[in-house]
Amino acid sequence: MRSTPLTVVLLAGVTAVATASSACAKRTTAGAPTKVVRPAAPAPVATVEERRARPRETAVYVDGVQKGILRMQELPPSFKAHDETQGGEPIRRWYWAEYARAIGVDLAKVRAVHFHGGARTSIVSNAEFARVGKDLAFSFTRDDGGKPQMQWPSKKLNVSTLIDMLSAVAFYVEKEPPHLDDDGVTLRMPDGTDIGENLAYTNPEQGTGTRVYVDGALVDTVKRKRLTNDLLAGGGLEGGETSKFSLALYAKKLGIDPAKAKAVDVVAGDDVIARLPAAKTADVTFDVPRHNRGHAMVGLPTDVGSREARVSAIQFFVKATPPSRKLTTIDDAPEAQKPSGERAGSGGGSGDGDE
C-alpha cells in the first residue's frame, strides 16, 4: 500500500479545522444570536444631599427604655469630655461610668452592659463592669462630632468580644440581661427566645424622630400620630385644618413650662442651629411631614421672618445652665436641610410621618 507523507496529513488536518471554524463562525453570524456584553451604565451622579453622610443614630437604653442618643450635642450637659493623648496624638474621651451616672444609672446595681456594633455584641458582666467600668470610654470619629466608637483600655478584659463602631448601648439594671447563644452572635432572652432585630425589652415605637430633652434628660420623641388638635398653632385655621403645631403647647403637654426655660436649643445632627430665649418659643411652630425620616420641620425666627429647618433635637434648659455652644446657620448645617426631591408636605391627614 502506498503511504502518505506525515506532513501532508498534518496539513490536511489543519485545513479541515480551519474550514470547520470558518463554517462555524458563519453559522454563528447568520444563525444563533450571539451574547452581547454591554458596558455597565455609568452610576447616576449623586446629589449633594445623597453624598452627605446620614449616620444611623446610636441609642442608649436602660432596661429597654431609651435614655439618649450618642451625638455630640445630645450628651447630658453635666457630662464632660477628657482631653488625653493616644499614640502621641490628642484625643477626647468620654467615660461610660460617668455617662451612666449622668443619665441616672446606679453603678452598683448594673447587672450588665451590652455594647452593640452591628451584628456583634461586647457583653460586659456586672463583675467586669465593676472592675474596669471606670476605664471604658468612647470617642467620636470627628473631634466635633461624627459616629461614636469604643475606646478599650490597654489591659486584659473579660468580655465576649471587642467592637469598634457603636450601633447601640444597653444597660441592664433591674431586668435580667439577655445572653449570647453558642454561635457567639445570637442574643437570647432569659427564657431562651431569640431577640430578633430589636434589643431586649425595647419598644419599637421609641424609634427615630425629633427628640425632646429637659436639662439633658430625654423626655419624649415627637411622633406625628400623637400630635392632637389641641396642639395646633392658633387653635387651627377656619375649619380646623392646619398642619402647624405650637411648640409652646406641645411643651406644656409634656409638663414643661417654656416660659421658665433659661434657653431652648434647637439641634440638627451635630450642629446647634438656634438658641431661643423663653419669650421666643411662643411663636415657634412645627410639623412632621411625610418622608422626612420622622423628623420635625421647625419654623425658627430669623431677622427676616420664620425659616424652616429639619430638627433632630429640641433641648429645654430649665434648671441646668445652658452649655456654651457655637451656633451654626441653617444653611451650613447639612442635616437641617430637607432631603432633595422631597416635597415639604403638610403632614396632615392620616399620615403619621413616623419612619
Tab-separated table of C-alpha atoms in Angstrom, residues 3 30 41 52 55 61 69 87 102 119 164 190 196 223 225 246 253 263 282 285 288 300 303 308 324-325 333 347 355:
chain	number	residue	atom	x	y	z
A	3	SER	CA	1.901	5.607	2.237
A	30	ALA	CA	-26.127	34.203	10.395
A	41	ALA	CA	-24.169	52.055	32.574
A	52	ARG	CA	-23.892	63.646	52.527
A	55	PRO	CA	-25.289	58.203	60.137
A	61	TYR	CA	-31.092	52.173	76.660
A	69	ILE	CA	-28.525	59.366	71.604
A	87	GLY	CA	-0.133	57.328	70.336
A	102	ALA	CA	-25.305	61.417	84.176
A	119	ALA	CA	-24.063	42.056	64.313
A	164	ASP	CA	-15.196	49.322	67.349
A	190	PRO	CA	-33.520	34.744	79.676
A	196	GLY	CA	-34.552	39.188	66.747
A	223	LYS	CA	-44.499	61.357	66.756
A	225	LYS	CA	-49.696	60.325	65.121
A	246	SER	CA	-47.313	75.083	68.629
A	253	LYS	CA	-48.424	68.916	77.416
A	263	ALA	CA	-32.882	78.790	76.946
A	282	ALA	CA	-44.466	81.150	71.911
A	285	THR	CA	-44.408	76.188	65.131
A	288	VAL	CA	-43.763	66.321	60.923
A	300	LEU	CA	-37.322	79.232	63.555
A	303	ASP	CA	-34.148	88.582	61.218
A	308	GLU	CA	-37.949	76.104	58.406
A	324	SER	CA	-21.582	77.315	75.946
A	325	ARG	CA	-22.037	76.391	72.280
A	333	ALA	CA	-25.942	72.622	58.847
A	347	GLY	CA	-48.218	66.042	57.160
A	355	GLU	CA	-40.409	56.206	59.779
